[in-house]
Short mmCIF file of C-alpha atoms in Angstrom, two decimals:
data_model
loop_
_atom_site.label_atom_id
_atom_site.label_comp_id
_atom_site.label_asym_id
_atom_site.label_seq_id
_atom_site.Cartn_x
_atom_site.Cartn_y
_atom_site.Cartn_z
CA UNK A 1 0.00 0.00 0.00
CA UNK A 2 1.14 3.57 -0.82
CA UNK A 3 0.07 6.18 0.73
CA UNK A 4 0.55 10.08 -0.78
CA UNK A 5 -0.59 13.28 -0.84
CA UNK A 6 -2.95 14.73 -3.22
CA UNK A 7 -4.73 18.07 -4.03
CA UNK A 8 -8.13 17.45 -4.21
CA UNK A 9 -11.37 18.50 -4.00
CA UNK A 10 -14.96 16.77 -3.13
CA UNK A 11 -17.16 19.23 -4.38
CA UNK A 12 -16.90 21.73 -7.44
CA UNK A 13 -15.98 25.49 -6.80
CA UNK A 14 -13.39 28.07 -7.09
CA UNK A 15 -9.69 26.11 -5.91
CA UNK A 16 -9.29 28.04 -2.94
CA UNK A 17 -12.88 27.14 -1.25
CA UNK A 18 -12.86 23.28 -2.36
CA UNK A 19 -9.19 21.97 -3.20
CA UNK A 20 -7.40 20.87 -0.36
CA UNK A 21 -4.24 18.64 0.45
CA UNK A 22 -5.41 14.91 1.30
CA UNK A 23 -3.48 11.77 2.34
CA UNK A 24 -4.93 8.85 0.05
CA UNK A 25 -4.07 5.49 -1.22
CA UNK A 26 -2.68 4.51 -4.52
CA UNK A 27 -3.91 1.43 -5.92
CA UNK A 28 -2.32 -0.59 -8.24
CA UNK A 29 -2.44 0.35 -11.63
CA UNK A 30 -4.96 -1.56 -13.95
CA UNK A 31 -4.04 -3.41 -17.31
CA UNK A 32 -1.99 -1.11 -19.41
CA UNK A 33 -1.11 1.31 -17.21
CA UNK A 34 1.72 2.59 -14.85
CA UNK A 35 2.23 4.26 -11.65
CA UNK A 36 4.04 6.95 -11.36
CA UNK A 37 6.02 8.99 -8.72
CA UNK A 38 5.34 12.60 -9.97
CA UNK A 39 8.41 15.08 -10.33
CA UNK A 40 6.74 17.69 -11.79
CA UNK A 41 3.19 18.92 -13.28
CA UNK A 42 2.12 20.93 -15.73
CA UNK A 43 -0.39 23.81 -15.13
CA UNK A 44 -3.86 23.93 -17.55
CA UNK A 45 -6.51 26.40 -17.82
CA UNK A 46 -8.74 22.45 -17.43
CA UNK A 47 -7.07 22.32 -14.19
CA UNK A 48 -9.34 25.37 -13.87
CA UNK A 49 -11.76 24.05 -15.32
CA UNK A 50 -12.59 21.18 -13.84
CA UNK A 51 -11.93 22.33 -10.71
CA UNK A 52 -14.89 24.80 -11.15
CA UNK A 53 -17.04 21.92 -12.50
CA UNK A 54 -16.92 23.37 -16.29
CA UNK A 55 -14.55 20.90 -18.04
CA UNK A 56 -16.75 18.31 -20.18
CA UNK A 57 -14.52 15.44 -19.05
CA UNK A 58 -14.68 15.82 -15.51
CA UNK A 59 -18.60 14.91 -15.01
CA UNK A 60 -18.78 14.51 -10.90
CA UNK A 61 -16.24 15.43 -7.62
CA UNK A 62 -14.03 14.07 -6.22
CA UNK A 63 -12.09 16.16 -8.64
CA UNK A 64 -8.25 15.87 -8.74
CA UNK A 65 -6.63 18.44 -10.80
CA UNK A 66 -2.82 17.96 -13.09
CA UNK A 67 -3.49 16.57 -16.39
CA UNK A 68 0.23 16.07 -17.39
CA UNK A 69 3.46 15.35 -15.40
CA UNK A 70 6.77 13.85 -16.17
CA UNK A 71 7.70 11.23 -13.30
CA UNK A 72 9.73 7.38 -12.72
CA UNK A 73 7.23 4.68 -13.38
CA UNK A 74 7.21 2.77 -10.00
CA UNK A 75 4.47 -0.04 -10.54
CA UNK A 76 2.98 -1.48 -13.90
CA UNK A 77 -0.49 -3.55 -15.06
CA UNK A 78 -0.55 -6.21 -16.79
CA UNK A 79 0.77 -5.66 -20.02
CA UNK A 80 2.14 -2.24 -19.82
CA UNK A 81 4.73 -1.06 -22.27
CA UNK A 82 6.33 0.62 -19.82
CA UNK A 83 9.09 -0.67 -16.76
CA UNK A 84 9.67 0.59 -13.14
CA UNK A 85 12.06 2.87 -12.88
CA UNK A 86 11.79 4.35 -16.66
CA UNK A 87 11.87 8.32 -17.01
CA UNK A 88 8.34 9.05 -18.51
CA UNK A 89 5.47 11.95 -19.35
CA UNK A 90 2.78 12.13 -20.60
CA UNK A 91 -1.16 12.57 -19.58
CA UNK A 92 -2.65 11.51 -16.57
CA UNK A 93 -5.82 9.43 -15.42
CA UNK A 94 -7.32 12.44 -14.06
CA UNK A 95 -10.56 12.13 -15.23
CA UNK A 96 -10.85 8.99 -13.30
CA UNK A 97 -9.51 10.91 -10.30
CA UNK A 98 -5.83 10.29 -10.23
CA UNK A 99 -4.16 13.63 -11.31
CA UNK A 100 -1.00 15.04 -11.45
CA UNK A 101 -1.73 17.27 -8.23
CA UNK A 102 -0.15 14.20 -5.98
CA UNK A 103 3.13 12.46 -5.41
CA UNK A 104 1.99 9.58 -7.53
CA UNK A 105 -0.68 9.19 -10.46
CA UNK A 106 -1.95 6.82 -12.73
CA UNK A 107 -1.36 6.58 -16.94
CA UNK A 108 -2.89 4.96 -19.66
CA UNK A 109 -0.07 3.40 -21.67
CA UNK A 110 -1.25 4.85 -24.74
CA UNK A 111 -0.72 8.33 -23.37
CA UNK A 112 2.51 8.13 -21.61
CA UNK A 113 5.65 8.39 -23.93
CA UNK A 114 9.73 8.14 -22.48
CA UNK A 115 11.05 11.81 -21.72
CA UNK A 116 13.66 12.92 -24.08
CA UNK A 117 16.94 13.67 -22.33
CA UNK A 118 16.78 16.92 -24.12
CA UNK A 119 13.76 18.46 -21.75
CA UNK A 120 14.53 18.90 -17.85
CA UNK A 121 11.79 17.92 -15.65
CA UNK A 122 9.98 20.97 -15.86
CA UNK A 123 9.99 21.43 -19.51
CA UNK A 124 8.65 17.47 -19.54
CA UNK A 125 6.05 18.62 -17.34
CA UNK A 126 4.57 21.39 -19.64
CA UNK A 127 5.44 19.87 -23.34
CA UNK A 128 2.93 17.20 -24.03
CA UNK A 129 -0.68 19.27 -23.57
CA UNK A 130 0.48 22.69 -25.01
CA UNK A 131 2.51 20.56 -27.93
CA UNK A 132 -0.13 17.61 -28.62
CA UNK A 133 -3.23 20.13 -28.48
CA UNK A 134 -0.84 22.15 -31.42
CA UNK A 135 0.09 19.19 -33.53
CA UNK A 136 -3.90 18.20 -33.48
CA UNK A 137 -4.65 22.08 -34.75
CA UNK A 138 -1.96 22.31 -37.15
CA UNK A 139 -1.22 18.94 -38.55
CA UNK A 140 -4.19 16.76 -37.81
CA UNK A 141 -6.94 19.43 -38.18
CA UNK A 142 -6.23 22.43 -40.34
CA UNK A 143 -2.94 20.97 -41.99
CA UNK A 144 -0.85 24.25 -42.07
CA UNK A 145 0.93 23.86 -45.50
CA UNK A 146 4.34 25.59 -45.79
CA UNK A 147 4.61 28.75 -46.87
CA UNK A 148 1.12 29.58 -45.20
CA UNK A 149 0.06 32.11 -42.58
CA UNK A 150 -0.93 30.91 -39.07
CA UNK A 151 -2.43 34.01 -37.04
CA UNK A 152 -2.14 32.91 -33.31
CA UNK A 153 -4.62 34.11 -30.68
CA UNK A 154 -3.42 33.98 -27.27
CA UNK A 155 -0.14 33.48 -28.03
CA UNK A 156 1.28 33.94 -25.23
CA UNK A 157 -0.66 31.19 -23.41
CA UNK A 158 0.94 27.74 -23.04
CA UNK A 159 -0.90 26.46 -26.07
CA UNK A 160 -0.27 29.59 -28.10
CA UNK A 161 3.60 29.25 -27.15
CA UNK A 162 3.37 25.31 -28.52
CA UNK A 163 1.35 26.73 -31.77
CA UNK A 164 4.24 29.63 -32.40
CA UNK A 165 7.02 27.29 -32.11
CA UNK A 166 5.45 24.16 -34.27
CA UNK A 167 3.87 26.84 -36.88
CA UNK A 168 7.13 28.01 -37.62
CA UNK A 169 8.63 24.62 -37.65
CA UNK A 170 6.64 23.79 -40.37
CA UNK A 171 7.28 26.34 -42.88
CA UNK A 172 4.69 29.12 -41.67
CA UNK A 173 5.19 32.16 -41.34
CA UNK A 174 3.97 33.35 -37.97
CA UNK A 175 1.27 36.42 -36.55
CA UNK A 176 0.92 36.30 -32.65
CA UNK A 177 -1.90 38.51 -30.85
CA UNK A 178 -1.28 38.89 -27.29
CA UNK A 179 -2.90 41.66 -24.99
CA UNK A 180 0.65 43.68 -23.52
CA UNK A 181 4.27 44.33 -24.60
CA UNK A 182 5.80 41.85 -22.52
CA UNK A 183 3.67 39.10 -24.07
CA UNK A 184 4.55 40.02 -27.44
CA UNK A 185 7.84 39.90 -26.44
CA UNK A 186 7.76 36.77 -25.15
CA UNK A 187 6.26 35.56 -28.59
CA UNK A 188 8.89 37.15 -30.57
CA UNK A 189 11.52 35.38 -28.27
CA UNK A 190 10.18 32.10 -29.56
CA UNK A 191 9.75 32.32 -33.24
CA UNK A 192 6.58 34.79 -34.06
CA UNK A 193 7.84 36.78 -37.13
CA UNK A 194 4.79 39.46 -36.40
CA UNK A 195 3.15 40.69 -33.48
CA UNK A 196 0.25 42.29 -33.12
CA UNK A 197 -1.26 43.62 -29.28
CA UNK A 198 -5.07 42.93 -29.59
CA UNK A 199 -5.81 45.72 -26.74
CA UNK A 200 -3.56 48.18 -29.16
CA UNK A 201 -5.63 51.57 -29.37
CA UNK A 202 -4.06 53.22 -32.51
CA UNK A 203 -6.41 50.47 -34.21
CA UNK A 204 -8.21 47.00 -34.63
CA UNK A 205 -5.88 44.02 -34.58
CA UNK A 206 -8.00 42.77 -37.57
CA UNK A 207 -7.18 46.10 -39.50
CA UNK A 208 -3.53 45.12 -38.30
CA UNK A 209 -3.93 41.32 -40.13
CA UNK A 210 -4.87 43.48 -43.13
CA UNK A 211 -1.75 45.45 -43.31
CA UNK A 212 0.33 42.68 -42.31
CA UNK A 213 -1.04 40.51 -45.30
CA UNK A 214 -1.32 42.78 -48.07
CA UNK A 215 -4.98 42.56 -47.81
CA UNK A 216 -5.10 39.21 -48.24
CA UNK A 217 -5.68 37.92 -44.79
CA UNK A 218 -4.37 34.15 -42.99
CA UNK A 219 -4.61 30.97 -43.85
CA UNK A 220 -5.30 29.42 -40.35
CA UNK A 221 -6.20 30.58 -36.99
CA UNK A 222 -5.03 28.51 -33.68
CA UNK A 223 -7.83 29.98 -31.43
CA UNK A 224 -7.98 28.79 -27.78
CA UNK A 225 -9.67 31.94 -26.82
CA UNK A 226 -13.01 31.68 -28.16
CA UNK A 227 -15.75 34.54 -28.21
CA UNK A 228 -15.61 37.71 -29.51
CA UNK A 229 -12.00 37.69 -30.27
CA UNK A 230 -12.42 34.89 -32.43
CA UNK A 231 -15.44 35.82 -34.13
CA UNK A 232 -13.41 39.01 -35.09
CA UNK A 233 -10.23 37.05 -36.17
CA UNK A 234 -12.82 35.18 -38.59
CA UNK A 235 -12.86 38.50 -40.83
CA UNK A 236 -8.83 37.95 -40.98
CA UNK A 237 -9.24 34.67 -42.79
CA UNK A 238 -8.21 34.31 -46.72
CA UNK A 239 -10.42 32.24 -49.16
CA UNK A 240 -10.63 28.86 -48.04
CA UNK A 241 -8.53 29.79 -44.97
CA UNK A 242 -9.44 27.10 -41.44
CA UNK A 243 -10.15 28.26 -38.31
CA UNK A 244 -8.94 25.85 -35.42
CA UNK A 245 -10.77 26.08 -32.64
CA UNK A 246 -9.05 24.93 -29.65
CA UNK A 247 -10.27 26.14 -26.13
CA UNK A 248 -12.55 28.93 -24.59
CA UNK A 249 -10.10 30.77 -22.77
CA UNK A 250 -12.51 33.79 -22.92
CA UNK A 251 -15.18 31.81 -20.70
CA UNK A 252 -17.47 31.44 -24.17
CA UNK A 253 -17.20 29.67 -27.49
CA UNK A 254 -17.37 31.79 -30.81
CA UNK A 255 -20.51 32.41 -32.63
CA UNK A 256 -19.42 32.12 -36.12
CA UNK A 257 -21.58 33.83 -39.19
CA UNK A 258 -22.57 30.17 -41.58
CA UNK A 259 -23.45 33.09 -44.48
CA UNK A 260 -19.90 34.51 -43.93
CA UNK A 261 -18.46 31.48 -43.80
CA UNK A 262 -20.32 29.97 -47.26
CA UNK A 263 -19.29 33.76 -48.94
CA UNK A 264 -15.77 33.40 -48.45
CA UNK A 265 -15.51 29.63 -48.26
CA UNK A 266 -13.52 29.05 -44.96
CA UNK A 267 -13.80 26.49 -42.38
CA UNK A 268 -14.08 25.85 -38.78
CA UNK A 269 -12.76 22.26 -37.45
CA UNK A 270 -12.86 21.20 -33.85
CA UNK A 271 -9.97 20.44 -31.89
CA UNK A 272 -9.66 17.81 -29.57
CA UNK A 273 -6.28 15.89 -29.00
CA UNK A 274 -7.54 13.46 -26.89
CA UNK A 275 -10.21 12.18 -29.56
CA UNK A 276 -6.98 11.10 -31.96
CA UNK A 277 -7.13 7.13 -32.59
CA UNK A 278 -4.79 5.36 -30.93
CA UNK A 279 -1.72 5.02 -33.43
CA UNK A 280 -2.22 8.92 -33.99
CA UNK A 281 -1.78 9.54 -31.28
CA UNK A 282 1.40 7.05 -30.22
CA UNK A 283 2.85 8.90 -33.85
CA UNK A 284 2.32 12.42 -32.07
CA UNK A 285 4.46 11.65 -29.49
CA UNK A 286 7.18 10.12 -31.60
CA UNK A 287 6.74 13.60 -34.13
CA UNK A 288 7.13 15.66 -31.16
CA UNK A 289 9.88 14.23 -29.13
CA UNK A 290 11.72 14.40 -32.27
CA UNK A 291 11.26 18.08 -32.75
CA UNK A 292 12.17 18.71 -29.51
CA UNK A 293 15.47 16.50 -29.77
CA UNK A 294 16.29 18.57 -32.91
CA UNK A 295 15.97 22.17 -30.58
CA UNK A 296 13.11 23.16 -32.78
CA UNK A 297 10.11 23.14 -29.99
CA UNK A 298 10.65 23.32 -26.19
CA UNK A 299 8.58 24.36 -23.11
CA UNK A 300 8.81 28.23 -22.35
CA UNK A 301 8.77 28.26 -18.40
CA UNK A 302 6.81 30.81 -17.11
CA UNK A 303 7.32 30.30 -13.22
CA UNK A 304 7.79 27.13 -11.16
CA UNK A 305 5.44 26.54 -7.80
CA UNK A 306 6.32 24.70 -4.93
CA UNK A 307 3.91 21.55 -4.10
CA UNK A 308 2.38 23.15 -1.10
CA UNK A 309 1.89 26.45 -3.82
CA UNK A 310 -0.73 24.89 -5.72
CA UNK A 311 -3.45 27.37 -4.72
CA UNK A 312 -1.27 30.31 -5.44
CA UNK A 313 -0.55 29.04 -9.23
CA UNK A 314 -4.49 28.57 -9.73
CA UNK A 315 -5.08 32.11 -8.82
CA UNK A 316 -2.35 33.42 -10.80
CA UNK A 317 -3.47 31.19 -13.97
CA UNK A 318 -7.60 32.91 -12.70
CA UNK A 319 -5.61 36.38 -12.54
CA UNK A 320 -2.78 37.47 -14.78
CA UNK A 321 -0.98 34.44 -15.76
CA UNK A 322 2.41 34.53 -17.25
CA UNK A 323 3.15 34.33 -20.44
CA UNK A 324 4.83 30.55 -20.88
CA UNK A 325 3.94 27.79 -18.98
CA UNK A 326 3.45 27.60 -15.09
CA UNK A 327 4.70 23.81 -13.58
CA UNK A 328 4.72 22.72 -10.15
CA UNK A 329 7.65 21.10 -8.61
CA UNK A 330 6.32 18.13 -7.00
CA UNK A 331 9.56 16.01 -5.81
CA UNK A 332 12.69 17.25 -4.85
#
């Protein structure tokens, strides 16, 4: 029997009313999965989410936050592809209450890859969301050609990072909208050839697109904001330009014009990483890890949290998050 400490919560609500620090068990882990002693977790806006009792996936409490880690496998189920003692990451069982927000989860096989050497423990921690969610948008969904345009919204957001760094990888060139300087900055640091601030008041970022393009507006969009901003980016789009839509960062999905879209012939295509079949989704990792191997993709760290500073990083990801990505430091 082990028993660790988890961040969890029995009842839906904001983080600081309803998650708290519990001792449970950790069972064994079922057929195709591992156990895993957590080093470090990344930090979601579904963390959030599901916390709050708005995240589709997470139906009913107890809720336990931490969707993807990096960790040493310490147990296996039957047929797991996986050994005690291998350096992993990957996604976590979360949805069947055994986050990342703990000294140990559990993973599905299928969704746990071996860490690269390349990536520390808290760049492991924060790749394979932000990076997987981006390959779905950009490869799976939209398939960003070379040569293209890929307008970024949030870019500065963990996601929007990932989407910056694998847009350019493939050959596009790059807009990021961000809401300050420093974000922009941030986006430029990683590969965005143009940035555009979205609060700017000399004039509308869409306006900005315009002038950027020549008048003829992007090819794709990597939204994970949602609302009004997308519905706005939609007037950016070029004939037969895709629209992926990724998250609802704003609190509300877009309402997108079906006249608009028939008149100019563009497209908007779901997102959803997790609904990849099995082998796409074993290939993702193997795409990805090589990228990163090659120093073409990596985790931008935003700030690292102590374990017992879990509450603290929710509030800042509620508030005024960072731009990059926020991890907590679980062992060591």
């Amino acid at each position: 029997m082990v028993l660790m400490k988890s961040w969890r919560a029995e009842a839906f609500g904001k983080p600081r009313d309803v998650l708290r620090l519990r001792e449970i068990e950790l069972p064994q882990p079922p057929q195709k999965c591992v156990a895993v002693r957590v080093s470090a977790v990344g930090v979601g806006l579904p963390d959030l989410f599901m916390t709050q009792g708005i995240y589709p996936l997470v139906k009913a409490p107890p809720v336990s936050p931490g969707q993807e880690v990096v960790g040493e496998v310490v147990a296996a189920g039957a047929g797991a592809q996986f050994s005690v003692g291998d350096r992993v990451m990957g996604l976590t069982q979360y949805a069947q209450g055994w986050g990342g927000y703990s000294q140990y989860c559990l993973m599905a096989d299928h969704r746990v890859c071996l860490a690269p050497a390349c990536l520390s423990d808290e760049e492991a921690a924060g790749f394979c969301i932000p990076f997987r969610t981006a390959h779905a948008a950009l490869v799976t969904r939209t398939a960003l050609k070379p040569g293209e345009t890929l307008l970024v919204l949030g870019a500065a957001g963990s996601s929007g990072s990932a989407a910056i760094q694998l847009g350019k990888s493939m050959g596009a060139t790059v807009i990021a909208v961000a809401s300050s300087t420093e974000k922009l900055e941030f986006c430029e640091r990683i590969g965005a050839q143009h940035l555009i601030n979205y609060k700017d008041k000399a004039g509308d970022f869409v306006e900005a697109v315009k002038r950027l393009t020549g008048g003829r507006g992007v090819d794709v969009i990597f939204d994970p904001v949602g609302g009004e901003t997308c519905e706005r980016a939609a007037h950016c789009l070029a004939r037969y330009g895709r629209i992926g839509l990724v998250g609802f960062a704003s609190g509300s999905w877009p309402r997108l014009d079906p006249l608009d879209m028939v008149l100019k012939n563009y497209s908007a295509l779901g997102v959803f990483a997790g609904g990849l079949a099995l082998a796409e989704e074993g290939q993702t990792f193997v795409d990805l890890c090589a990228l990163a191997e090659q120093g073409k993709i990596k985790t931008p760290i935003a700030r690292v949290f102590a374990f017992d500073e879990v509450l603290s990083a929710l509030k800042l990801l509620e508030t005024s998050p960072p731009p990059g990505k926020m991890i907590i430091k679980v062992k060591g």
